[in-house]
Short mmCIF file of C-alpha atoms in Angstrom, two decimals:
data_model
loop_
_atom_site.label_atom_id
_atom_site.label_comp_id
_atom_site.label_asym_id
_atom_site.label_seq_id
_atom_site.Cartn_x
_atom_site.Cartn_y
_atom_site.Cartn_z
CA UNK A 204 18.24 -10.85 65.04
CA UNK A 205 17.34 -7.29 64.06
CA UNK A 206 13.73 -6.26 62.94
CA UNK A 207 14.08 -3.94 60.04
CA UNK A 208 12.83 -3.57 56.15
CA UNK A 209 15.32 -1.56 54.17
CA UNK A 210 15.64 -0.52 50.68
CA UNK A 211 18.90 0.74 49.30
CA UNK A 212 18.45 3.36 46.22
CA UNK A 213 21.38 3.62 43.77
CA UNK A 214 22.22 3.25 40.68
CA UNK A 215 25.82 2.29 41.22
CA UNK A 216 25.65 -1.67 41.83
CA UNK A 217 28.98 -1.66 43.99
CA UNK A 218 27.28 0.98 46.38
CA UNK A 219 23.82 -1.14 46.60
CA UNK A 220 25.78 -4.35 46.93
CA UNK A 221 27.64 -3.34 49.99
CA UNK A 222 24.55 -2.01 51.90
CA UNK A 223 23.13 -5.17 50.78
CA UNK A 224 25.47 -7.47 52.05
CA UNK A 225 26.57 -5.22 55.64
CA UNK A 226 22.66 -4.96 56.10
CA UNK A 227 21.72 -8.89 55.47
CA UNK A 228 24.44 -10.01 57.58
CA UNK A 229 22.80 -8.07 60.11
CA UNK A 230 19.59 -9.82 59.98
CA UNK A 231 17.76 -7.14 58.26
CA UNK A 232 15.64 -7.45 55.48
CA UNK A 233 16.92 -5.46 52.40
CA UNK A 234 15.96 -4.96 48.70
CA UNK A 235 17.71 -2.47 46.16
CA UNK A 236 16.26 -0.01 43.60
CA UNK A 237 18.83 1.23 40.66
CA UNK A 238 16.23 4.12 39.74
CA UNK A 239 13.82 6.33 41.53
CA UNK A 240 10.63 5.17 39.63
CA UNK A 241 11.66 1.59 40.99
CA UNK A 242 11.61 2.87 44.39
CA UNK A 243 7.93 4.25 44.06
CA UNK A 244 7.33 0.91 42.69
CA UNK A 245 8.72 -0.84 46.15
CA UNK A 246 7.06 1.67 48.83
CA UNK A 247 3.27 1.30 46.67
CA UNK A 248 4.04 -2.79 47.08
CA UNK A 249 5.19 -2.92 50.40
CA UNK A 250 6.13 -2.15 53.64
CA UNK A 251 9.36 -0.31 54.02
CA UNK A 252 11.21 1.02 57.35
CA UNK A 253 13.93 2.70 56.06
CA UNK A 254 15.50 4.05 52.74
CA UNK A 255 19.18 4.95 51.63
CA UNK A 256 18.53 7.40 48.96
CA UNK A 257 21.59 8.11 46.54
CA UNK A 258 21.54 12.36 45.67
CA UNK A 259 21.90 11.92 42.13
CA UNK A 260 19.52 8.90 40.82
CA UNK A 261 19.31 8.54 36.55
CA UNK A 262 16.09 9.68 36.58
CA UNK A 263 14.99 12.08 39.87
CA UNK A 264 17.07 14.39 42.18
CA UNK A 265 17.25 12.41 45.33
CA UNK A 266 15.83 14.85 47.40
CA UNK A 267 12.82 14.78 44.84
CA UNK A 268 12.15 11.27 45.51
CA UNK A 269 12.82 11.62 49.36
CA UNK A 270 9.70 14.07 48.99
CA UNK A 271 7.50 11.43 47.25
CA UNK A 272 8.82 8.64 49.27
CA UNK A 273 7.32 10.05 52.44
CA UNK A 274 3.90 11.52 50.90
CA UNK A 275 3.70 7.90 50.11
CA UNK A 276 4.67 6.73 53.44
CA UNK A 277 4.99 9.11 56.03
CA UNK A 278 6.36 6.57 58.55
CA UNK A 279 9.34 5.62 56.42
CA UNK A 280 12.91 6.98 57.47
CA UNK A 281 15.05 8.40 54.60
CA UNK A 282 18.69 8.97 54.89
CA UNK A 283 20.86 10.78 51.84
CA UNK A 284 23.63 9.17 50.19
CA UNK A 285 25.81 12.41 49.41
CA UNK A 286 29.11 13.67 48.81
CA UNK A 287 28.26 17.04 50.56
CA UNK A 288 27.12 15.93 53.50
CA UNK A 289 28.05 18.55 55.89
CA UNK A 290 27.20 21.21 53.09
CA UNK A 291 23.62 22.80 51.85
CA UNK A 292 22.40 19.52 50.49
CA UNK A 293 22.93 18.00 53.93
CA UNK A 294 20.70 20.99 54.93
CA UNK A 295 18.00 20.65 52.11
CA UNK A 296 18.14 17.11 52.43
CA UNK A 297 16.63 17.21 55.93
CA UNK A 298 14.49 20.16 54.90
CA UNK A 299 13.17 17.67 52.27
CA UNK A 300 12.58 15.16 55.08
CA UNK A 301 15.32 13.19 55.12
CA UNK A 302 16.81 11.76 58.49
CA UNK A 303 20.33 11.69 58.50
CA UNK A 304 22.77 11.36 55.33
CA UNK A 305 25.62 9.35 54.65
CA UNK A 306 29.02 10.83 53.02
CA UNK A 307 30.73 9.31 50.02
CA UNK A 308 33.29 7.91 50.28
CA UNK A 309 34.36 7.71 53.76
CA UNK A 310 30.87 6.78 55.74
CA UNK A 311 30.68 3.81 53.36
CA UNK A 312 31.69 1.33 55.68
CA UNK A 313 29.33 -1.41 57.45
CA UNK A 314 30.28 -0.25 60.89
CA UNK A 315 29.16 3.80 59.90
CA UNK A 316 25.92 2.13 58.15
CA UNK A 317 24.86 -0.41 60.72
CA UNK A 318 25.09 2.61 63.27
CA UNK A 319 23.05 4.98 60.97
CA UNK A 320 20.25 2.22 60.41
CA UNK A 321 19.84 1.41 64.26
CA UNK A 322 19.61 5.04 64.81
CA UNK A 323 17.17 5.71 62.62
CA UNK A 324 15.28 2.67 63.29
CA UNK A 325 14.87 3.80 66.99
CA UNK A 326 13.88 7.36 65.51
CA UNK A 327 11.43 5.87 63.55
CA UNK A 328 9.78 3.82 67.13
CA UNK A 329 9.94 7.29 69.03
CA UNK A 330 8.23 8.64 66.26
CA UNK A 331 5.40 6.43 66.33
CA UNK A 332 4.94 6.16 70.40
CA UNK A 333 4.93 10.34 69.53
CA UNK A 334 2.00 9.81 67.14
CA UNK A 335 0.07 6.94 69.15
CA UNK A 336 1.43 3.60 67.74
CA UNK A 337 2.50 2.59 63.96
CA UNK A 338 -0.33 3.96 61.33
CA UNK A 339 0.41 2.16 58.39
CA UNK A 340 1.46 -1.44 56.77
CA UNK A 341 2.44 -1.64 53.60
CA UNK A 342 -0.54 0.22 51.38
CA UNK A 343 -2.44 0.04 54.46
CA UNK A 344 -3.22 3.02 56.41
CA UNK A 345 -4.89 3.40 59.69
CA UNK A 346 -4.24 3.63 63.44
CA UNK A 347 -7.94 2.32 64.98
CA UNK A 348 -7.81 -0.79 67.13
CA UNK A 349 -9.39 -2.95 64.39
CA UNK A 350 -6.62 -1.89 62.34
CA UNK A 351 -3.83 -2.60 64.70
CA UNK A 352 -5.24 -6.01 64.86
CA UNK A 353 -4.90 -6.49 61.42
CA UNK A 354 -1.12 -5.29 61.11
CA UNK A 355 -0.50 -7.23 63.92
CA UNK A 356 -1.89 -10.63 62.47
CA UNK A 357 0.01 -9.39 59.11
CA UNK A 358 3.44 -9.48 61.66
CA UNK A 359 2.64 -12.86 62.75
CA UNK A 360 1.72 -14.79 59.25
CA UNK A 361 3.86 -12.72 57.34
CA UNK A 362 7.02 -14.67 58.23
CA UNK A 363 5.08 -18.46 57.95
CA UNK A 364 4.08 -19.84 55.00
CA UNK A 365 0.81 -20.96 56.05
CA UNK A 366 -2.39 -20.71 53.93
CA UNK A 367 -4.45 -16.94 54.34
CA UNK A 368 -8.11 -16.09 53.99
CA UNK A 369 -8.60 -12.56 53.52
CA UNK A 370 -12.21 -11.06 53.75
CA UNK A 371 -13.74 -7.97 53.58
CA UNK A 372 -15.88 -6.37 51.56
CA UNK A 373 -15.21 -4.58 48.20
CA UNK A 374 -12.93 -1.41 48.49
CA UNK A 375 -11.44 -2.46 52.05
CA UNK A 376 -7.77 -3.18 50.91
CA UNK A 377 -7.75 -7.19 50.49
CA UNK A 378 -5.05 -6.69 47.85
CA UNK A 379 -3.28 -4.29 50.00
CA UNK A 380 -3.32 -7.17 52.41
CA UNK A 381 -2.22 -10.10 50.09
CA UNK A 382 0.85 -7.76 48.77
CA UNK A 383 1.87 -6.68 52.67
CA UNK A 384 1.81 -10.51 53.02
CA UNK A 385 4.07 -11.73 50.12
CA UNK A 386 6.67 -8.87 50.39
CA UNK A 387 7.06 -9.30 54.09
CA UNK A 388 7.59 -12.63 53.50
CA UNK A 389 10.88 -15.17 52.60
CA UNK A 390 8.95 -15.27 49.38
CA UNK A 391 9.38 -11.81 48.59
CA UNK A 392 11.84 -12.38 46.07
CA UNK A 393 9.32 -15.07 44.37
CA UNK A 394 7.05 -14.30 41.64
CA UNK A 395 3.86 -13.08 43.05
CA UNK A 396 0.60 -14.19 40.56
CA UNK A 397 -2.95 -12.78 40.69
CA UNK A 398 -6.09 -13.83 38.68
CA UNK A 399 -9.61 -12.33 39.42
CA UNK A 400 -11.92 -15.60 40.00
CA UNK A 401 -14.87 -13.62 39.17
CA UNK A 402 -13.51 -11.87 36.05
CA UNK A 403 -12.90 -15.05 33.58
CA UNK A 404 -15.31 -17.41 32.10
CA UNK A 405 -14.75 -21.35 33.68
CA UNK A 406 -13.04 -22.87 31.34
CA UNK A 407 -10.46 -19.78 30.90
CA UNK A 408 -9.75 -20.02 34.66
CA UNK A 409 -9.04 -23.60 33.94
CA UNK A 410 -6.05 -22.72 31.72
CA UNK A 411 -4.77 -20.02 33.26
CA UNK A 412 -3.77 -21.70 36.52
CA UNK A 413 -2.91 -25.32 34.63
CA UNK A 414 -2.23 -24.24 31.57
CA UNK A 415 -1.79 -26.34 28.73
CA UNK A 416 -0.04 -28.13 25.93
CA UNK A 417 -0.41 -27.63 22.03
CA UNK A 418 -3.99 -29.12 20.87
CA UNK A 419 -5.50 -29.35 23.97
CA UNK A 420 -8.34 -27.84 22.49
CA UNK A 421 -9.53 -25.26 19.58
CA UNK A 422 -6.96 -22.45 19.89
CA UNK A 423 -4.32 -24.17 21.54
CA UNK A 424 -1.78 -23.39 18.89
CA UNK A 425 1.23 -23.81 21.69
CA UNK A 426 2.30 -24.82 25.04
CA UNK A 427 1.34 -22.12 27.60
CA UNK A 428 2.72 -22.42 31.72
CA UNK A 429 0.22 -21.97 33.71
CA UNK A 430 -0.09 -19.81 36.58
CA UNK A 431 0.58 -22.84 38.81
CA UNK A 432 3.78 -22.98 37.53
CA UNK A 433 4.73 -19.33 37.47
CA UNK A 434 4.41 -19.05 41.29
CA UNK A 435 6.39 -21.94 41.80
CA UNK A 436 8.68 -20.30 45.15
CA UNK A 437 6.22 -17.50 45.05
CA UNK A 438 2.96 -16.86 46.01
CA UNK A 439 -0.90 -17.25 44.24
CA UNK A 440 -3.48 -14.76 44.73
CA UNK A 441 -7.06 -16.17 44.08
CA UNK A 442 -9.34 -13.22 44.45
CA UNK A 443 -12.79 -13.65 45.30
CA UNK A 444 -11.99 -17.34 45.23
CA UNK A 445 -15.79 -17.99 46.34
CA UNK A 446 -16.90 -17.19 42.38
CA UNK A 447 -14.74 -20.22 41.09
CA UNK A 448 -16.72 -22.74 39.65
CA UNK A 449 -17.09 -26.03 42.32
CA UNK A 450 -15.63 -28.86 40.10
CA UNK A 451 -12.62 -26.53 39.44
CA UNK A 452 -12.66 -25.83 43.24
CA UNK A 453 -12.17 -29.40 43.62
CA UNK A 454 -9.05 -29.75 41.11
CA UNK A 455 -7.69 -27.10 43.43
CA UNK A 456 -7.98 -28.72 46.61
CA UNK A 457 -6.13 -31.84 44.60
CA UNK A 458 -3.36 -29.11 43.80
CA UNK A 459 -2.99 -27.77 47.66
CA UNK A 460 -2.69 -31.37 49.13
CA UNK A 461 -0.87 -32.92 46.08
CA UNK A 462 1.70 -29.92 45.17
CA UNK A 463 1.81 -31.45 41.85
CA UNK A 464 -0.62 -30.65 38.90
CA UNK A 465 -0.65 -31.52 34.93
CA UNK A 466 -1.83 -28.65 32.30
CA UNK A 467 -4.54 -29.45 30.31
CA UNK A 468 -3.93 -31.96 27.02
CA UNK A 469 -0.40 -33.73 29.25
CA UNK A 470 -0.41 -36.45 31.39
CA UNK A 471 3.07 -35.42 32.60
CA UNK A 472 2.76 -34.90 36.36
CA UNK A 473 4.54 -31.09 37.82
CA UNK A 474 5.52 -29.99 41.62
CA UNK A 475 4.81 -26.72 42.39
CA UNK A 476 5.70 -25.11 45.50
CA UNK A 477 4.05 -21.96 45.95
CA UNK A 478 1.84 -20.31 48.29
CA UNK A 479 -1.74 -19.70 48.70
CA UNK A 480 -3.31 -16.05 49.48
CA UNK A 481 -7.25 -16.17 48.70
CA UNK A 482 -9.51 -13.70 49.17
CA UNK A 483 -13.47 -13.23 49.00
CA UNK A 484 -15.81 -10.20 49.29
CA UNK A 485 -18.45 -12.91 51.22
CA UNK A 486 -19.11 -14.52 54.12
CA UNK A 487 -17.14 -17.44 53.78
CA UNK A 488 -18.96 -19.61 56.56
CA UNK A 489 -21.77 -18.22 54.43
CA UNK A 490 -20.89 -19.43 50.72
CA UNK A 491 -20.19 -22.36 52.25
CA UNK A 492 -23.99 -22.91 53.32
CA UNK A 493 -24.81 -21.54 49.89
CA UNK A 494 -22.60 -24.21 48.43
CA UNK A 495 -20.51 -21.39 46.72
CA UNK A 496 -17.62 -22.14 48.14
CA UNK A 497 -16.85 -26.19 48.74
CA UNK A 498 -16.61 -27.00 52.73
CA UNK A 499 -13.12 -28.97 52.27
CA UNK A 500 -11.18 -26.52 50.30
CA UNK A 501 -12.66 -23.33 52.60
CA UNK A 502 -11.04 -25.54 55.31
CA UNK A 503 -8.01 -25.78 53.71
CA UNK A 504 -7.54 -22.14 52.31
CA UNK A 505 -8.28 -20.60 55.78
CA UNK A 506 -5.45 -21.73 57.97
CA UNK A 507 -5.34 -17.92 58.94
CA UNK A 508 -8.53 -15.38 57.90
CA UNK A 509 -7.77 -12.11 57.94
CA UNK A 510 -10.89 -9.74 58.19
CA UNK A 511 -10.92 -6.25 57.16
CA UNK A 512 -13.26 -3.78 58.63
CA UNK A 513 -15.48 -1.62 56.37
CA UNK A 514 -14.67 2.12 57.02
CA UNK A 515 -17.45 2.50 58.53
CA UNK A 516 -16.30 0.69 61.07
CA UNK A 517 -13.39 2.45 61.99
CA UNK A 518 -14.39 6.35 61.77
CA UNK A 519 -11.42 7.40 64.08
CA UNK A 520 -8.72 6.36 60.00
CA UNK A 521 -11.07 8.68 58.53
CA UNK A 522 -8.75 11.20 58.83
CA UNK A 523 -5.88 9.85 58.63
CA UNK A 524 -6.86 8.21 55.57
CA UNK A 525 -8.09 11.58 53.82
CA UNK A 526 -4.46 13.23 54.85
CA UNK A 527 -2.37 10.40 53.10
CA UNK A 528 -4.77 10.40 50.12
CA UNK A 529 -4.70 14.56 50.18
CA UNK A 530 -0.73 14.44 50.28
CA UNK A 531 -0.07 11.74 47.79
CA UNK A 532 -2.76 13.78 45.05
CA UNK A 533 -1.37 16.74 45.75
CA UNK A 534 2.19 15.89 44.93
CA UNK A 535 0.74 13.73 42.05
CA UNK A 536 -1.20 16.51 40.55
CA UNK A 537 1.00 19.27 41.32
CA UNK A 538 -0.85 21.40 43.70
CA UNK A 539 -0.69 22.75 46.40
CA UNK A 540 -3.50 21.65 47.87
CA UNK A 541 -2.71 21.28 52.52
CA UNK A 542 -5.83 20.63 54.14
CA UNK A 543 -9.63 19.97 54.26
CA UNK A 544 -12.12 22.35 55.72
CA UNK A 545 -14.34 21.96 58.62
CA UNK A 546 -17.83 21.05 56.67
CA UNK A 547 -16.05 19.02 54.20
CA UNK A 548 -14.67 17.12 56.89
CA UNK A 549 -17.71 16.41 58.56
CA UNK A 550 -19.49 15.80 55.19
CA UNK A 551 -16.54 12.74 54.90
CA UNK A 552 -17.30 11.66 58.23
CA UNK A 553 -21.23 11.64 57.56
CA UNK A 554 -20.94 9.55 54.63
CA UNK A 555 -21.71 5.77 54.98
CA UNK A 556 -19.22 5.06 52.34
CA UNK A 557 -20.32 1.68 50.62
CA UNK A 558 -17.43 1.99 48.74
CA UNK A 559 -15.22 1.83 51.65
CA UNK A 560 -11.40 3.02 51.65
CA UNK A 561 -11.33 2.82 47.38
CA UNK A 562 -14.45 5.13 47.71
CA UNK A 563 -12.58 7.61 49.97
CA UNK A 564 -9.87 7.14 47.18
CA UNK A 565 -11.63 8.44 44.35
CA UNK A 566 -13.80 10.95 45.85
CA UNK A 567 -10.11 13.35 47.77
CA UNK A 568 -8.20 12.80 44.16
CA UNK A 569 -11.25 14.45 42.23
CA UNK A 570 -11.11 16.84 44.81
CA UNK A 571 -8.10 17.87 44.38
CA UNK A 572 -8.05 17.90 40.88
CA UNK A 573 -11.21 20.14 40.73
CA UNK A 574 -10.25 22.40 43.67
CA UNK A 575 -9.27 26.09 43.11
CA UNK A 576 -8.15 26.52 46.81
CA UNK A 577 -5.32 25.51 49.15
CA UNK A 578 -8.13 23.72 50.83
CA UNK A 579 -10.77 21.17 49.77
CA UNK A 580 -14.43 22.70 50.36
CA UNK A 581 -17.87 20.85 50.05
CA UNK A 582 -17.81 21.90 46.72
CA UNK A 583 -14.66 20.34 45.78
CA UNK A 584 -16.77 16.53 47.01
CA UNK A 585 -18.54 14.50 44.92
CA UNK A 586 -22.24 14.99 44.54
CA UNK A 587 -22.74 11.45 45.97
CA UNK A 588 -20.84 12.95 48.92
CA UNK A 589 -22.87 15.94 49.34
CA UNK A 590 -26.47 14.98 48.66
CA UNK A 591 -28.77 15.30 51.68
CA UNK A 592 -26.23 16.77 53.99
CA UNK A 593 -26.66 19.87 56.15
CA UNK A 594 -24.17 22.42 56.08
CA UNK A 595 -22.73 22.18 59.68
CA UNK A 596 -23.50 18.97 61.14
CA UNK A 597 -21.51 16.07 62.10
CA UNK A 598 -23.05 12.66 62.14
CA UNK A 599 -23.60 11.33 65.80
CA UNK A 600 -21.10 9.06 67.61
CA UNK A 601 -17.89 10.25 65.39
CA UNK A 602 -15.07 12.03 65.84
CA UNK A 603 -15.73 15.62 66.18
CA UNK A 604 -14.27 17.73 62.89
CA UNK A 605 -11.27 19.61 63.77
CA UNK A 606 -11.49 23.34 63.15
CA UNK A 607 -9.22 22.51 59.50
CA UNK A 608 -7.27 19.56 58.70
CA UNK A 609 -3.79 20.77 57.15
CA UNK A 610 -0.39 20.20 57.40
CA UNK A 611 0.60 23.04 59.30
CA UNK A 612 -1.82 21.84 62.15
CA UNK A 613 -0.07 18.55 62.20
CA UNK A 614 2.85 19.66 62.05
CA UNK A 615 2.35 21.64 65.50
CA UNK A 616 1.18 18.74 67.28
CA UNK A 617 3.78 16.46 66.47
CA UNK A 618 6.12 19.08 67.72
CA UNK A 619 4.06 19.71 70.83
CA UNK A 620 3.96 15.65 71.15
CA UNK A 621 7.76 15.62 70.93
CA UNK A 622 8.54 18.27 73.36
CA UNK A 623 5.89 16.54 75.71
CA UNK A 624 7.54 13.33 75.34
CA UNK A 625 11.26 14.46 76.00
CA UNK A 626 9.99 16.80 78.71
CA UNK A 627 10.32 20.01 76.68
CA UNK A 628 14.40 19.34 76.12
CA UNK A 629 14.84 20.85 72.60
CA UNK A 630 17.52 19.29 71.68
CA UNK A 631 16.04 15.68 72.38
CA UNK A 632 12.77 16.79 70.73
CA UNK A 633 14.70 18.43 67.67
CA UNK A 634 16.30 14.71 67.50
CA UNK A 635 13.27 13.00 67.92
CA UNK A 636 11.70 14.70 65.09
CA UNK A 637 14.69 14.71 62.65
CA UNK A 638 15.55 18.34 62.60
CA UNK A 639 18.44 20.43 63.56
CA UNK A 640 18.25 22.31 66.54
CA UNK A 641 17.82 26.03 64.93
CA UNK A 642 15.22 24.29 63.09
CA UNK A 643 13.38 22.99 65.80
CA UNK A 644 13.40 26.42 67.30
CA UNK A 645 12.46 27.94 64.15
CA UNK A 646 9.09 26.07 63.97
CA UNK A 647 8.40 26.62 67.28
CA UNK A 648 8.15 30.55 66.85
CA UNK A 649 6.43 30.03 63.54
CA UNK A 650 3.51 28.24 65.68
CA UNK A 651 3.69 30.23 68.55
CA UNK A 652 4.67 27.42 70.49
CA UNK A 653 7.02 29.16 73.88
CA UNK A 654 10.10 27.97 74.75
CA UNK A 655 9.58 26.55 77.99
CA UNK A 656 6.35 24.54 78.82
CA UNK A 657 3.46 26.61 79.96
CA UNK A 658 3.09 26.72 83.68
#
């Protein structure tokens, strides 16, 4: 069976509907999206391999949303839906980004589709042997061997519905992880329920999961599902799942081995089927000895653990990181904001950041809210950032700071990596990248980058 997550962006249902139904005959995984803003929705969720996007959407020009779609996620293959395919929107739309288009009316047939989608599928593999392997998984971005571990435990679990521990400290992405796990999943279509251990008082917690029946106690002027109930076929996030009080950890583990529960004030018994996703900011083995976190139930939440690694452990994302996070503020904000300077970079890279990836976050969008440059400066950090650092130096045992982070420099070496990798034939490295030929050669003068390799 074919490998492939696809969403299909229309607003015409009888368009959507026959992708949908060519594509899942296929094997492939698809999902639709009648409006641009529910597309952004999909690619923040999950993981996405390809996208159909329709030129004229209620609410964005296509070749708008193509644009945001890949600052989002630069590893996702669009192709246009258009009725002027072979015209200048078939030229914007790959100036835009865009991999190949499809022409209404007479390209909408399943044998025309399924070709397009195994095309670009195999674009989108040569793309990432180009850039060193896959970089990203859902929200998750990185391309460091504990990384690649992690998106390759999310391939294997995704598809089972077995229990998952995730752990890692605070800022690391553990929600990230959960939502790469229930979207990749059969469960996808499910409902997918969250509740914050730590943030509710005991007896609130209670409720929310079992909820409870009219009278159960002061307040309980109705019958309320409980959460339980509402990821019946779905999935149940517990977050930080070591903070929930012990005898409630015990009703819990009655819940997981049971699949049947009763809210509060019934004696009515209810099967659930839904699965678990917990998560915790400790050391389980750890809360366990501390008798936060009961022996039996860690046993039975932890079929798989997945364990994120602080940024700190992983300096070689750093800059991939700050790139995604640069691109997706600057088309948030509107500005035109490209790349990172030398001592900025190296002030990133001598930070400890305690607040891990959510830290990194924070500190690039106020930077490129504050800057006044196409480039982020030291000035344009945070103060937190910036305190006790010498202009100049870069912390020992990290990646050395290129000379400027921008697009235009990437841009160059993923041409150079192209024409390396087909053996400088143009017109396989214009197709590798996605570009028309004249394009290709186009770019090439604008970097200085000579027609035939250098002897």
């Amino acid at each position: 069976m074919p490998e492939g997550r696809i969403l299909v962006v229309d607003d015409e249902e009888s368009v959507a509907d026959s992708f949908r139904v060519a594509l899942q005959e296929e094997g492939y995984t698809v999902r639709t999206a009648g409006s641009a803003n529910r597309a952004l929705a999909e690619v923040e969720r999950a993981d996405w391999d390809l996208a159909f996007v329709d030129l004229v959407l209620p609410d964005m020009d296509g070749l708008d949303l193509v644009r945001k779609l890949k600052a989002r996620r630069p590893g996702l293959v669009a192709v246009v839906i258009t009725a002027h395919g072979s015209g200048p929107k078939g030229f914007a739309a790959r100036e835009a980004g865009a991999y190949d288009f499809l022409e209404k009316p007479h390209d909408m047939n399943p044998e025309k589709i399924l070709t397009v989608v195994a095309n670009a599928l195999e674009h989108k593999n040569l793309l990432e042997k180009v850039a060193g392997g896959r970089t990203g998984y859902g929200g998750l971005v990185g391309r460091s061997g504990p990384m690649k571990k992690v998106f390759d435990l999310l391939d294997t679990v995704s598809s089972v519905d077995a229990n998952v521990l995730i752990v890692g400290e605070s800022g690391t992405g553990k929600e990230l992880v959960a939502n790469a796990i229930h979207y990749a999943s059969p469960r996808a279509d499910g409902q997918f329920i969250k509740i914050n251990c730590a943030a509710l008082p005991k007896d609130l917690i209670e409720s929310e999961l079992f909820g409870y029946a009219k009278g159960a106690f002061t307040g309980a002027t109705g019958d309320k599902p409980g959460l339980f109930e509402e990821a019946h076929r779905g999935s149940l996030l517990l977050d930080e799942i070591a903070e929930m009080p012990a005898d409630l950890q015990a009703k819990l583990l009655r819940v997981l081995e049971e699949r049947k529960f009763r809210r509060l004030g019934t004696s009515r018994d209810i099967e659930v089927d839904f699965r678990l996703l917990s998560s915790t900011n400790r050391d389980p083995e750890a809360a366990v000895r501390e008798l936060k976190l009961r022996e039996d139930l860690y046993y039975r939440i932890n079929t798989v653990t997945i364990r994120i690694p602080p940024l700190r452990e992983r300096p070689e994302d750093l800059s991939l990181l700050a790139q995604h996070f640069l691109a997706r503020f600057a088309e948030k904000h509107g500005k035109q904001v490209t790349g990172i300077s030398a001592d900025a970079y190296q002030t990133l890279l001598g930070y400890s950041w305690p607040g891990n990836v959510r830290e990194l976050e924070h500190a690039l969008e106020r930077a490129v809210l504050v800057t006044r440059s196409g480039e982020i400066t030291v000035g344009d950090l945070p103060e937190t950032l910036t305190r006790g650092r010498q202009p100049g130096t870069a912390p020992a045992e990290t990646p050395a700071a290129p000379t400027t982070l921008n697009l235009e420099e990437r841009e160059r070496q993923a041409i150079l990596q192209a024409l390396e990798t087909t053996n400088w034939n143009k017109q396989a490295a214009a197709a590798l990248l996605g570009l028309h030929r004249p394009t290709l050669y186009s770019k090439m003068r604008k970097h200085g980058i000579p027609q035939k390799r250098p002897a």
